[in-house]
């Protein structure tokens, strides 16, 4: 798209692991992706930082629960991007996730995880991020 | 989270296929998910509606190009959600995607697909949605 003469061109840069994890803590929801029956599946979920890991709250589905009972590879994405200007950031975590099964831990996580209206967080997953990547798009300097 | 006494509780509802595809046409980017080396992978991409299908523009990566040369199952998600209020919508398409290989078609798609700052759309994919789902969260009626 053509930039207006007066608006600075947006500039994109990669985020460091620390920057990415810090930004992730600023939002409360994202998208978890896993493989179910050899097909990728995506769910909109709530998250909360938990030390070096991420707690993720899902609604119960038999397939997801069975899948995550064995630790499995997942991808998690969260972002804060303006739909019109595209300024903002996106963070992608890749790692292993597994069900939190201790009832006390589940209860504590449920208090922190903010469910969607009309939804319940009844399955809690802990993701240990291995690869953390992300980008940030900011308004660039005015062209001279 | 506790609702303030004066703010209406948000209400969530499922979208029909037609509603979901119409909303998808209102935004220009989303997330494509596919399976690469038995692990889910996610990329932030540009999209444009194309009749019953979706054109998706990616940056060239050897693995992605090789993967999509054979038609494969992908998931595509796009949304417009307010991070603070969580009002908005999310749409998920599941279907088969394949590379657009005709140079003329690629050129036309590149004009329509809005790349990220500093990025190029050099791989164009057509997704034929099979399953289309989505939800919308709107401010509900004021509690009486």
PDB file of C-alpha atoms in Angstrom:
ATOM      1  CA  UNK A   1       0.000   0.000   0.000  1.00  0.00           C
ATOM      2  CA  UNK A   2       1.095   3.539  -0.751  1.00  0.00           C
ATOM      3  CA  UNK A   3       2.270   5.471   2.316  1.00  0.00           C
ATOM      4  CA  UNK A   4       1.006   9.031   2.638  1.00  0.00           C
ATOM      5  CA  UNK A   5       3.832  11.540   2.247  1.00  0.00           C
ATOM      6  CA  UNK A   6       3.417  12.670   5.856  1.00  0.00           C
ATOM      7  CA  UNK A   7       3.115   9.290   7.627  1.00  0.00           C
ATOM      8  CA  UNK A   8       6.274   7.461   8.679  1.00  0.00           C
ATOM      9  CA  UNK A   9       6.755   4.028   7.090  1.00  0.00           C
ATOM     10  CA  UNK A  10       6.281   1.268   9.680  1.00  0.00           C
ATOM     11  CA  UNK A  11       9.412  -0.629  10.644  1.00  0.00           C
ATOM     12  CA  UNK A  12       9.454  -4.319  11.586  1.00  0.00           C
ATOM     13  CA  UNK A  13      12.045  -5.969  13.828  1.00  0.00           C
ATOM     14  CA  UNK A  14      12.555  -9.361  15.450  1.00  0.00           C
ATOM     15  CA  UNK A  15      12.057  -9.632  19.220  1.00  0.00           C
ATOM     16  CA  UNK A  16      14.515 -11.234  21.618  1.00  0.00           C
ATOM     17  CA  UNK A  17      13.296 -14.117  23.799  1.00  0.00           C
ATOM     18  CA  UNK A  18      13.074 -11.850  26.855  1.00  0.00           C
ATOM     19  CA  UNK A  19      11.198  -9.109  24.999  1.00  0.00           C
ATOM     20  CA  UNK A  20       8.792 -11.657  23.545  1.00  0.00           C
ATOM     21  CA  UNK A  21       8.004 -13.247  26.921  1.00  0.00           C
ATOM     22  CA  UNK A  22       7.529  -9.839  28.525  1.00  0.00           C
ATOM     23  CA  UNK A  23       5.035  -8.769  25.842  1.00  0.00           C
ATOM     24  CA  UNK A  24       3.204 -12.094  26.157  1.00  0.00           C
ATOM     25  CA  UNK A  25       2.521 -11.232  29.800  1.00  0.00           C
ATOM     26  CA  UNK A  26       0.659  -8.085  28.683  1.00  0.00           C
ATOM     27  CA  UNK A  27      -2.218  -9.979  27.089  1.00  0.00           C
ATOM     28  CA  UNK A  28      -4.525 -12.655  28.468  1.00  0.00           C
ATOM     29  CA  UNK A  29      -5.435 -14.734  25.425  1.00  0.00           C
ATOM     30  CA  UNK A  30      -3.928 -16.417  22.392  1.00  0.00           C
ATOM     31  CA  UNK A  31      -4.111 -19.428  20.112  1.00  0.00           C
ATOM     32  CA  UNK A  32      -2.864 -22.924  20.863  1.00  0.00           C
ATOM     33  CA  UNK A  33      -2.110 -25.195  17.925  1.00  0.00           C
ATOM     34  CA  UNK A  34      -1.588 -28.938  18.079  1.00  0.00           C
ATOM     35  CA  UNK A  35      -1.891 -31.964  15.849  1.00  0.00           C
ATOM     36  CA  UNK A  36      -5.041 -34.037  16.202  1.00  0.00           C
ATOM     37  CA  UNK A  37      -5.555 -37.092  13.950  1.00  0.00           C
ATOM     38  CA  UNK A  38      -2.740 -35.894  11.656  1.00  0.00           C
ATOM     39  CA  UNK A  39      -4.468 -32.545  11.041  1.00  0.00           C
ATOM     40  CA  UNK A  40      -3.522 -29.245  12.665  1.00  0.00           C
ATOM     41  CA  UNK A  41      -6.082 -27.881  15.116  1.00  0.00           C
ATOM     42  CA  UNK A  42      -6.300 -24.417  16.671  1.00  0.00           C
ATOM     43  CA  UNK A  43      -8.162 -23.227  19.746  1.00  0.00           C
ATOM     44  CA  UNK A  44      -8.653 -19.756  21.159  1.00  0.00           C
ATOM     45  CA  UNK A  45      -7.584 -19.877  24.792  1.00  0.00           C
ATOM     46  CA  UNK A  46      -6.675 -17.863  27.888  1.00  0.00           C
ATOM     47  CA  UNK A  47      -3.112 -17.725  29.171  1.00  0.00           C
ATOM     48  CA  UNK A  48      -1.102 -16.533  32.156  1.00  0.00           C
ATOM     49  CA  UNK A  49       2.666 -16.477  32.653  1.00  0.00           C
ATOM     50  CA  UNK A  50       3.950 -18.987  35.201  1.00  0.00           C
ATOM     51  CA  UNK A  51       7.653 -18.483  35.846  1.00  0.00           C
ATOM     52  CA  UNK A  52       9.469 -19.698  32.738  1.00  0.00           C
ATOM     53  CA  UNK A  53       6.339 -21.380  31.447  1.00  0.00           C
ATOM     54  CA  UNK A  54       2.849 -20.540  30.347  1.00  0.00           C
ATOM     55  CA  UNK A  55      -0.433 -21.727  31.829  1.00  0.00           C
ATOM     56  CA  UNK A  56      -3.152 -22.203  29.234  1.00  0.00           C
ATOM     57  CA  UNK A  57      -6.835 -22.694  29.954  1.00  0.00           C
ATOM     58  CA  UNK A  58      -9.061 -24.636  27.564  1.00  0.00           C
ATOM     59  CA  UNK A  59     -12.607 -25.878  27.515  1.00  0.00           C
ATOM     60  CA  UNK A  60     -12.838 -29.656  27.928  1.00  0.00           C
ATOM     61  CA  UNK A  61     -12.869 -31.687  24.720  1.00  0.00           C
ATOM     62  CA  UNK A  62     -12.191 -35.443  24.925  1.00  0.00           C
ATOM     63  CA  UNK A  63      -9.676 -35.410  22.047  1.00  0.00           C
ATOM     64  CA  UNK A  64      -7.680 -32.495  23.406  1.00  0.00           C
ATOM     65  CA  UNK A  65      -7.574 -33.932  26.903  1.00  0.00           C
ATOM     66  CA  UNK A  66      -6.431 -37.342  25.599  1.00  0.00           C
ATOM     67  CA  UNK A  67      -3.817 -35.689  23.397  1.00  0.00           C
ATOM     68  CA  UNK A  68      -2.360 -33.497  26.127  1.00  0.00           C
ATOM     69  CA  UNK A  69      -2.315 -36.274  28.708  1.00  0.00           C
ATOM     70  CA  UNK A  70       0.826 -37.399  26.889  1.00  0.00           C
ATOM     71  CA  UNK A  71       3.194 -34.420  26.615  1.00  0.00           C
ATOM     72  CA  UNK A  72       3.065 -33.177  23.026  1.00  0.00           C
ATOM     73  CA  UNK A  73       4.474 -30.500  20.744  1.00  0.00           C
ATOM     74  CA  UNK A  74       2.339 -27.401  20.479  1.00  0.00           C
ATOM     75  CA  UNK A  75       2.645 -23.905  19.085  1.00  0.00           C
ATOM     76  CA  UNK A  76       1.248 -20.912  20.911  1.00  0.00           C
ATOM     77  CA  UNK A  77       0.682 -17.502  19.368  1.00  0.00           C
ATOM     78  CA  UNK A  78      -0.475 -14.250  20.947  1.00  0.00           C
ATOM     79  CA  UNK A  79      -0.340 -10.726  19.645  1.00  0.00           C
ATOM     80  CA  UNK A  80      -1.521  -7.170  19.982  1.00  0.00           C
ATOM     81  CA  UNK A  81      -1.826  -5.778  16.460  1.00  0.00           C
ATOM     82  CA  UNK A  82      -3.893  -2.913  15.134  1.00  0.00           C
ATOM     83  CA  UNK A  83      -6.024  -4.231  12.256  1.00  0.00           C
ATOM     84  CA  UNK A  84      -5.898  -0.915  10.396  1.00  0.00           C
ATOM     85  CA  UNK A  85      -2.288   0.221  10.881  1.00  0.00           C
ATOM     86  CA  UNK A  86      -0.781  -3.258  11.533  1.00  0.00           C
ATOM     87  CA  UNK A  87       1.363  -1.698  14.262  1.00  0.00           C
ATOM     88  CA  UNK A  88       1.983  -3.967  17.239  1.00  0.00           C
ATOM     89  CA  UNK A  89       3.621  -7.291  17.966  1.00  0.00           C
ATOM     90  CA  UNK A  90       3.207 -11.052  17.656  1.00  0.00           C
ATOM     91  CA  UNK A  91       4.925 -13.775  19.670  1.00  0.00           C
ATOM     92  CA  UNK A  92       5.136 -17.482  18.808  1.00  0.00           C
ATOM     93  CA  UNK A  93       6.208 -20.147  21.296  1.00  0.00           C
ATOM     94  CA  UNK A  94       7.039 -23.696  20.305  1.00  0.00           C
ATOM     95  CA  UNK A  95       7.414 -26.303  22.978  1.00  0.00           C
ATOM     96  CA  UNK A  96       6.008 -29.233  24.869  1.00  0.00           C
ATOM     97  CA  UNK A  97       2.715 -29.005  26.669  1.00  0.00           C
ATOM     98  CA  UNK A  98       1.078 -31.290  29.141  1.00  0.00           C
ATOM     99  CA  UNK A  99      -2.028 -31.389  31.306  1.00  0.00           C
ATOM    100  CA  UNK A 100      -1.845 -29.964  34.806  1.00  0.00           C
ATOM    101  CA  UNK A 101      -3.427 -32.774  36.802  1.00  0.00           C
ATOM    102  CA  UNK A 102      -2.976 -31.728  40.429  1.00  0.00           C
ATOM    103  CA  UNK A 103      -6.450 -30.479  41.520  1.00  0.00           C
ATOM    104  CA  UNK A 104      -4.974 -27.732  43.710  1.00  0.00           C
ATOM    105  CA  UNK A 105      -2.795 -26.423  40.866  1.00  0.00           C
ATOM    106  CA  UNK A 106      -5.758 -26.550  38.484  1.00  0.00           C
ATOM    107  CA  UNK A 107      -7.874 -24.565  40.922  1.00  0.00           C
ATOM    108  CA  UNK A 108      -5.177 -21.894  41.340  1.00  0.00           C
ATOM    109  CA  UNK A 109      -4.712 -21.641  37.564  1.00  0.00           C
ATOM    110  CA  UNK A 110      -8.465 -21.330  36.994  1.00  0.00           C
ATOM    111  CA  UNK A 111      -8.491 -18.255  39.224  1.00  0.00           C
ATOM    112  CA  UNK A 112      -5.753 -16.635  37.113  1.00  0.00           C
ATOM    113  CA  UNK A 113      -7.009 -17.678  33.676  1.00  0.00           C
ATOM    114  CA  UNK A 114      -9.706 -15.413  32.313  1.00  0.00           C
ATOM    115  CA  UNK A 115     -12.287 -17.501  30.417  1.00  0.00           C
ATOM    116  CA  UNK A 116     -14.282 -16.155  27.476  1.00  0.00           C
ATOM    117  CA  UNK A 117     -17.867 -15.126  28.156  1.00  0.00           C
ATOM    118  CA  UNK A 118     -19.991 -18.252  28.266  1.00  0.00           C
ATOM    119  CA  UNK A 119     -16.907 -20.481  28.392  1.00  0.00           C
ATOM    120  CA  UNK A 120     -15.291 -22.445  31.172  1.00  0.00           C
ATOM    121  CA  UNK A 121     -11.606 -23.085  31.761  1.00  0.00           C
ATOM    122  CA  UNK A 122     -11.806 -26.717  32.777  1.00  0.00           C
ATOM    123  CA  UNK A 123      -8.566 -28.030  31.314  1.00  0.00           C
ATOM    124  CA  UNK A 124      -5.274 -26.417  32.299  1.00  0.00           C
ATOM    125  CA  UNK A 125      -2.113 -27.028  30.332  1.00  0.00           C
ATOM    126  CA  UNK A 126       1.467 -26.015  31.116  1.00  0.00           C
ATOM    127  CA  UNK A 127       3.616 -25.111  28.133  1.00  0.00           C
ATOM    128  CA  UNK A 128       7.407 -25.110  28.461  1.00  0.00           C
ATOM    129  CA  UNK A 129       8.608 -22.884  25.637  1.00  0.00           C
ATOM    130  CA  UNK A 130      11.663 -24.098  23.741  1.00  0.00           C
ATOM    131  CA  UNK A 131      11.721 -21.766  20.742  1.00  0.00           C
ATOM    132  CA  UNK A 132      10.456 -18.224  21.342  1.00  0.00           C
ATOM    133  CA  UNK A 133      10.198 -15.875  18.364  1.00  0.00           C
ATOM    134  CA  UNK A 134       8.349 -12.682  17.650  1.00  0.00           C
ATOM    135  CA  UNK A 135       8.246  -9.449  15.741  1.00  0.00           C
ATOM    136  CA  UNK A 136       7.243  -5.901  16.490  1.00  0.00           C
ATOM    137  CA  UNK A 137       6.016  -3.374  13.958  1.00  0.00           C
ATOM    138  CA  UNK A 138       6.422   0.252  15.034  1.00  0.00           C
ATOM    139  CA  UNK A 139       5.978   3.578  13.295  1.00  0.00           C
ATOM    140  CA  UNK A 140       9.330   4.358  11.695  1.00  0.00           C
ATOM    141  CA  UNK A 141      11.157   7.676  11.514  1.00  0.00           C
ATOM    142  CA  UNK A 142       9.678  10.332   9.203  1.00  0.00           C
ATOM    143  CA  UNK A 143      11.294  10.178   5.785  1.00  0.00           C
ATOM    144  CA  UNK A 144      13.392  13.280   5.230  1.00  0.00           C
TER     145      UNK A 144
ATOM    146  CA  UNK B   1     -13.468 -11.236  36.059  1.00  0.00           C
ATOM    147  CA  UNK B   2     -16.080  -9.280  37.975  1.00  0.00           C
ATOM    148  CA  UNK B   3     -18.328  -7.159  35.734  1.00  0.00           C
ATOM    149  CA  UNK B   4     -19.009  -3.618  36.890  1.00  0.00           C
ATOM    150  CA  UNK B   5     -22.633  -3.192  37.921  1.00  0.00           C
ATOM    151  CA  UNK B   6     -23.238  -0.753  35.064  1.00  0.00           C
ATOM    152  CA  UNK B   7     -21.537  -2.625  32.191  1.00  0.00           C
ATOM    153  CA  UNK B   8     -23.495  -5.265  30.287  1.00  0.00           C
ATOM    154  CA  UNK B   9     -22.048  -8.788  30.452  1.00  0.00           C
ATOM    155  CA  UNK B  10     -20.535  -9.784  27.087  1.00  0.00           C
ATOM    156  CA  UNK B  11     -22.392 -12.473  25.175  1.00  0.00           C
ATOM    157  CA  UNK B  12     -20.699 -15.047  22.951  1.00  0.00           C
ATOM    158  CA  UNK B  13     -22.350 -16.798  19.999  1.00  0.00           C
ATOM    159  CA  UNK B  14     -21.286 -19.094  17.180  1.00  0.00           C
ATOM    160  CA  UNK B  15     -21.104 -17.661  13.652  1.00  0.00           C
ATOM    161  CA  UNK B  16     -22.676 -19.240  10.582  1.00  0.00           C
ATOM    162  CA  UNK B  17     -20.433 -20.090   7.650  1.00  0.00           C
ATOM    163  CA  UNK B  18     -21.673 -17.053   5.686  1.00  0.00           C
ATOM    164  CA  UNK B  19     -21.206 -14.672   8.608  1.00  0.00           C
ATOM    165  CA  UNK B  20     -17.729 -16.023   9.263  1.00  0.00           C
ATOM    166  CA  UNK B  21     -16.604 -15.625   5.632  1.00  0.00           C
ATOM    167  CA  UNK B  22     -18.051 -12.105   5.471  1.00  0.00           C
ATOM    168  CA  UNK B  23     -16.154 -11.044   8.608  1.00  0.00           C
ATOM    169  CA  UNK B  24     -12.959 -12.616   7.266  1.00  0.00           C
ATOM    170  CA  UNK B  25     -13.192 -10.242   4.298  1.00  0.00           C
ATOM    171  CA  UNK B  26     -13.032  -7.263   6.686  1.00  0.00           C
ATOM    172  CA  UNK B  27      -9.432  -7.924   7.754  1.00  0.00           C
ATOM    173  CA  UNK B  28      -6.258  -8.389   5.732  1.00  0.00           C
ATOM    174  CA  UNK B  29      -4.140 -10.703   7.855  1.00  0.00           C
ATOM    175  CA  UNK B  30      -4.294 -13.900   9.850  1.00  0.00           C
ATOM    176  CA  UNK B  31      -2.405 -17.022  10.861  1.00  0.00           C
ATOM    177  CA  UNK B  32      -1.826 -20.104   8.735  1.00  0.00           C
ATOM    178  CA  UNK B  33      -1.049 -23.354  10.514  1.00  0.00           C
ATOM    179  CA  UNK B  34       0.360 -26.491   8.920  1.00  0.00           C
ATOM    180  CA  UNK B  35       2.339 -29.544   9.900  1.00  0.00           C
ATOM    181  CA  UNK B  36       6.041 -29.468   9.130  1.00  0.00           C
ATOM    182  CA  UNK B  37       8.237 -32.442  10.124  1.00  0.00           C
ATOM    183  CA  UNK B  38       5.464 -33.767  12.373  1.00  0.00           C
ATOM    184  CA  UNK B  39       5.359 -30.515  14.369  1.00  0.00           C
ATOM    185  CA  UNK B  40       2.732 -27.798  14.011  1.00  0.00           C
ATOM    186  CA  UNK B  41       4.012 -24.539  12.518  1.00  0.00           C
ATOM    187  CA  UNK B  42       2.320 -21.144  12.411  1.00  0.00           C
ATOM    188  CA  UNK B  43       3.011 -18.135  10.199  1.00  0.00           C
ATOM    189  CA  UNK B  44       1.571 -14.635  10.250  1.00  0.00           C
ATOM    190  CA  UNK B  45       0.336 -13.900   6.728  1.00  0.00           C
ATOM    191  CA  UNK B  46      -1.762 -11.616   4.532  1.00  0.00           C
ATOM    192  CA  UNK B  47      -5.049 -12.795   3.037  1.00  0.00           C
ATOM    193  CA  UNK B  48      -7.683 -11.739   0.522  1.00  0.00           C
ATOM    194  CA  UNK B  49     -11.021 -13.366  -0.303  1.00  0.00           C
ATOM    195  CA  UNK B  50     -11.147 -15.028  -3.718  1.00  0.00           C
ATOM    196  CA  UNK B  51     -14.652 -16.229  -4.518  1.00  0.00           C
ATOM    197  CA  UNK B  52     -15.292 -19.243  -2.286  1.00  0.00           C
ATOM    198  CA  UNK B  53     -11.620 -19.486  -1.415  1.00  0.00           C
ATOM    199  CA  UNK B  54      -8.920 -17.517   0.291  1.00  0.00           C
ATOM    200  CA  UNK B  55      -5.652 -16.273  -1.186  1.00  0.00           C
ATOM    201  CA  UNK B  56      -2.805 -16.265   1.318  1.00  0.00           C
ATOM    202  CA  UNK B  57       0.537 -14.556   0.840  1.00  0.00           C
ATOM    203  CA  UNK B  58       3.666 -15.868   2.547  1.00  0.00           C
ATOM    204  CA  UNK B  59       7.358 -15.114   2.512  1.00  0.00           C
ATOM    205  CA  UNK B  60       9.387 -17.799   0.745  1.00  0.00           C
ATOM    206  CA  UNK B  61      10.741 -20.578   2.941  1.00  0.00           C
ATOM    207  CA  UNK B  62      12.010 -23.783   1.296  1.00  0.00           C
ATOM    208  CA  UNK B  63      10.120 -26.083   3.695  1.00  0.00           C
ATOM    209  CA  UNK B  64       6.802 -24.270   3.320  1.00  0.00           C
ATOM    210  CA  UNK B  65       7.054 -24.142  -0.455  1.00  0.00           C
ATOM    211  CA  UNK B  66       7.894 -27.857  -0.647  1.00  0.00           C
ATOM    212  CA  UNK B  67       5.063 -28.689   1.742  1.00  0.00           C
ATOM    213  CA  UNK B  68       2.424 -26.695  -0.128  1.00  0.00           C
ATOM    214  CA  UNK B  69       3.483 -27.929  -3.548  1.00  0.00           C
ATOM    215  CA  UNK B  70       1.531 -31.040  -2.596  1.00  0.00           C
ATOM    216  CA  UNK B  71      -1.952 -29.984  -1.514  1.00  0.00           C
ATOM    217  CA  UNK B  72      -2.092 -30.291   2.286  1.00  0.00           C
ATOM    218  CA  UNK B  73      -4.395 -29.737   5.250  1.00  0.00           C
ATOM    219  CA  UNK B  74      -4.055 -26.339   6.865  1.00  0.00           C
ATOM    220  CA  UNK B  75      -5.903 -24.272   9.439  1.00  0.00           C
ATOM    221  CA  UNK B  76      -6.366 -20.545   9.015  1.00  0.00           C
ATOM    222  CA  UNK B  77      -7.407 -18.166  11.764  1.00  0.00           C
ATOM    223  CA  UNK B  78      -8.190 -14.455  11.633  1.00  0.00           C
ATOM    224  CA  UNK B  79      -9.904 -12.230  14.139  1.00  0.00           C
ATOM    225  CA  UNK B  80     -10.680  -8.735  15.290  1.00  0.00           C
ATOM    226  CA  UNK B  81     -10.741  -8.803  19.068  1.00  0.00           C
ATOM    227  CA  UNK B  82     -10.241  -6.022  21.568  1.00  0.00           C
ATOM    228  CA  UNK B  83      -7.469  -7.078  23.956  1.00  0.00           C
ATOM    229  CA  UNK B  84      -9.018  -5.217  26.885  1.00  0.00           C
ATOM    230  CA  UNK B  85     -12.739  -5.917  26.492  1.00  0.00           C
ATOM    231  CA  UNK B  86     -12.393  -9.156  24.458  1.00  0.00           C
ATOM    232  CA  UNK B  87     -15.290  -7.993  22.287  1.00  0.00           C
ATOM    233  CA  UNK B  88     -15.006  -8.974  18.627  1.00  0.00           C
ATOM    234  CA  UNK B  89     -14.854 -12.143  16.563  1.00  0.00           C
ATOM    235  CA  UNK B  90     -12.601 -14.992  15.502  1.00  0.00           C
ATOM    236  CA  UNK B  91     -12.955 -17.224  12.445  1.00  0.00           C
ATOM    237  CA  UNK B  92     -11.212 -20.568  11.833  1.00  0.00           C
ATOM    238  CA  UNK B  93     -11.084 -22.255   8.430  1.00  0.00           C
ATOM    239  CA  UNK B  94      -9.934 -25.828   7.935  1.00  0.00           C
ATOM    240  CA  UNK B  95      -9.247 -27.050   4.448  1.00  0.00           C
ATOM    241  CA  UNK B  96      -6.774 -27.939   1.767  1.00  0.00           C
ATOM    242  CA  UNK B  97      -4.239 -25.471   0.532  1.00  0.00           C
ATOM    243  CA  UNK B  98      -1.954 -25.533  -2.449  1.00  0.00           C
ATOM    244  CA  UNK B  99       0.543 -23.247  -4.154  1.00  0.00           C
ATOM    245  CA  UNK B 100      -0.676 -20.922  -6.861  1.00  0.00           C
ATOM    246  CA  UNK B 101       1.873 -21.609  -9.591  1.00  0.00           C
ATOM    247  CA  UNK B 102       0.576 -19.657 -12.596  1.00  0.00           C
ATOM    248  CA  UNK B 103       2.856 -16.537 -12.785  1.00  0.00           C
ATOM    249  CA  UNK B 104      -0.009 -14.283 -13.921  1.00  0.00           C
ATOM    250  CA  UNK B 105      -2.236 -15.414 -11.037  1.00  0.00           C
ATOM    251  CA  UNK B 106       0.635 -14.941  -8.583  1.00  0.00           C
ATOM    252  CA  UNK B 107       1.220 -11.399  -9.872  1.00  0.00           C
ATOM    253  CA  UNK B 108      -2.467 -10.491  -9.531  1.00  0.00           C
ATOM    254  CA  UNK B 109      -2.592 -11.937  -6.023  1.00  0.00           C
ATOM    255  CA  UNK B 110       0.544 -10.051  -4.970  1.00  0.00           C
ATOM    256  CA  UNK B 111      -1.179  -6.783  -5.874  1.00  0.00           C
ATOM    257  CA  UNK B 112      -4.120  -7.657  -3.607  1.00  0.00           C
ATOM    258  CA  UNK B 113      -2.169  -9.137  -0.700  1.00  0.00           C
ATOM    259  CA  UNK B 114      -0.813  -6.554   1.693  1.00  0.00           C
ATOM    260  CA  UNK B 115       2.637  -7.626   2.918  1.00  0.00           C
ATOM    261  CA  UNK B 116       3.995  -6.688   6.329  1.00  0.00           C
ATOM    262  CA  UNK B 117       6.502  -3.848   6.484  1.00  0.00           C
ATOM    263  CA  UNK B 118       9.867  -5.211   5.426  1.00  0.00           C
ATOM    264  CA  UNK B 119       8.291  -8.424   4.141  1.00  0.00           C
ATOM    265  CA  UNK B 120       7.574  -9.706   0.674  1.00  0.00           C
ATOM    266  CA  UNK B 121       4.661 -11.821  -0.499  1.00  0.00           C
ATOM    267  CA  UNK B 122       6.524 -14.194  -2.769  1.00  0.00           C
ATOM    268  CA  UNK B 123       4.552 -17.378  -2.214  1.00  0.00           C
ATOM    269  CA  UNK B 124       0.799 -17.376  -2.870  1.00  0.00           C
ATOM    270  CA  UNK B 125      -1.429 -20.159  -1.609  1.00  0.00           C
ATOM    271  CA  UNK B 126      -5.091 -20.840  -2.310  1.00  0.00           C
ATOM    272  CA  UNK B 127      -7.102 -22.313   0.553  1.00  0.00           C
ATOM    273  CA  UNK B 128     -10.393 -24.072  -0.157  1.00  0.00           C
ATOM    274  CA  UNK B 129     -12.257 -23.975   3.156  1.00  0.00           C
ATOM    275  CA  UNK B 130     -14.080 -27.141   4.147  1.00  0.00           C
ATOM    276  CA  UNK B 131     -14.961 -26.462   7.765  1.00  0.00           C
ATOM    277  CA  UNK B 132     -15.694 -22.826   8.669  1.00  0.00           C
ATOM    278  CA  UNK B 133     -16.328 -21.975  12.312  1.00  0.00           C
ATOM    279  CA  UNK B 134     -16.222 -18.823  14.360  1.00  0.00           C
ATOM    280  CA  UNK B 135     -17.545 -16.936  17.326  1.00  0.00           C
ATOM    281  CA  UNK B 136     -18.506 -13.376  18.060  1.00  0.00           C
ATOM    282  CA  UNK B 137     -18.442 -11.711  21.458  1.00  0.00           C
ATOM    283  CA  UNK B 138     -20.684  -8.676  21.766  1.00  0.00           C
ATOM    284  CA  UNK B 139     -21.787  -6.484  24.644  1.00  0.00           C
ATOM    285  CA  UNK B 140     -24.908  -8.107  26.040  1.00  0.00           C
ATOM    286  CA  UNK B 141     -28.110  -6.477  27.275  1.00  0.00           C
ATOM    287  CA  UNK B 142     -27.924  -4.531  30.528  1.00  0.00           C
ATOM    288  CA  UNK B 143     -28.890  -6.685  33.481  1.00  0.00           C
ATOM    289  CA  UNK B 144     -32.199  -5.512  34.916  1.00  0.00           C
TER     290      UNK B 144
END
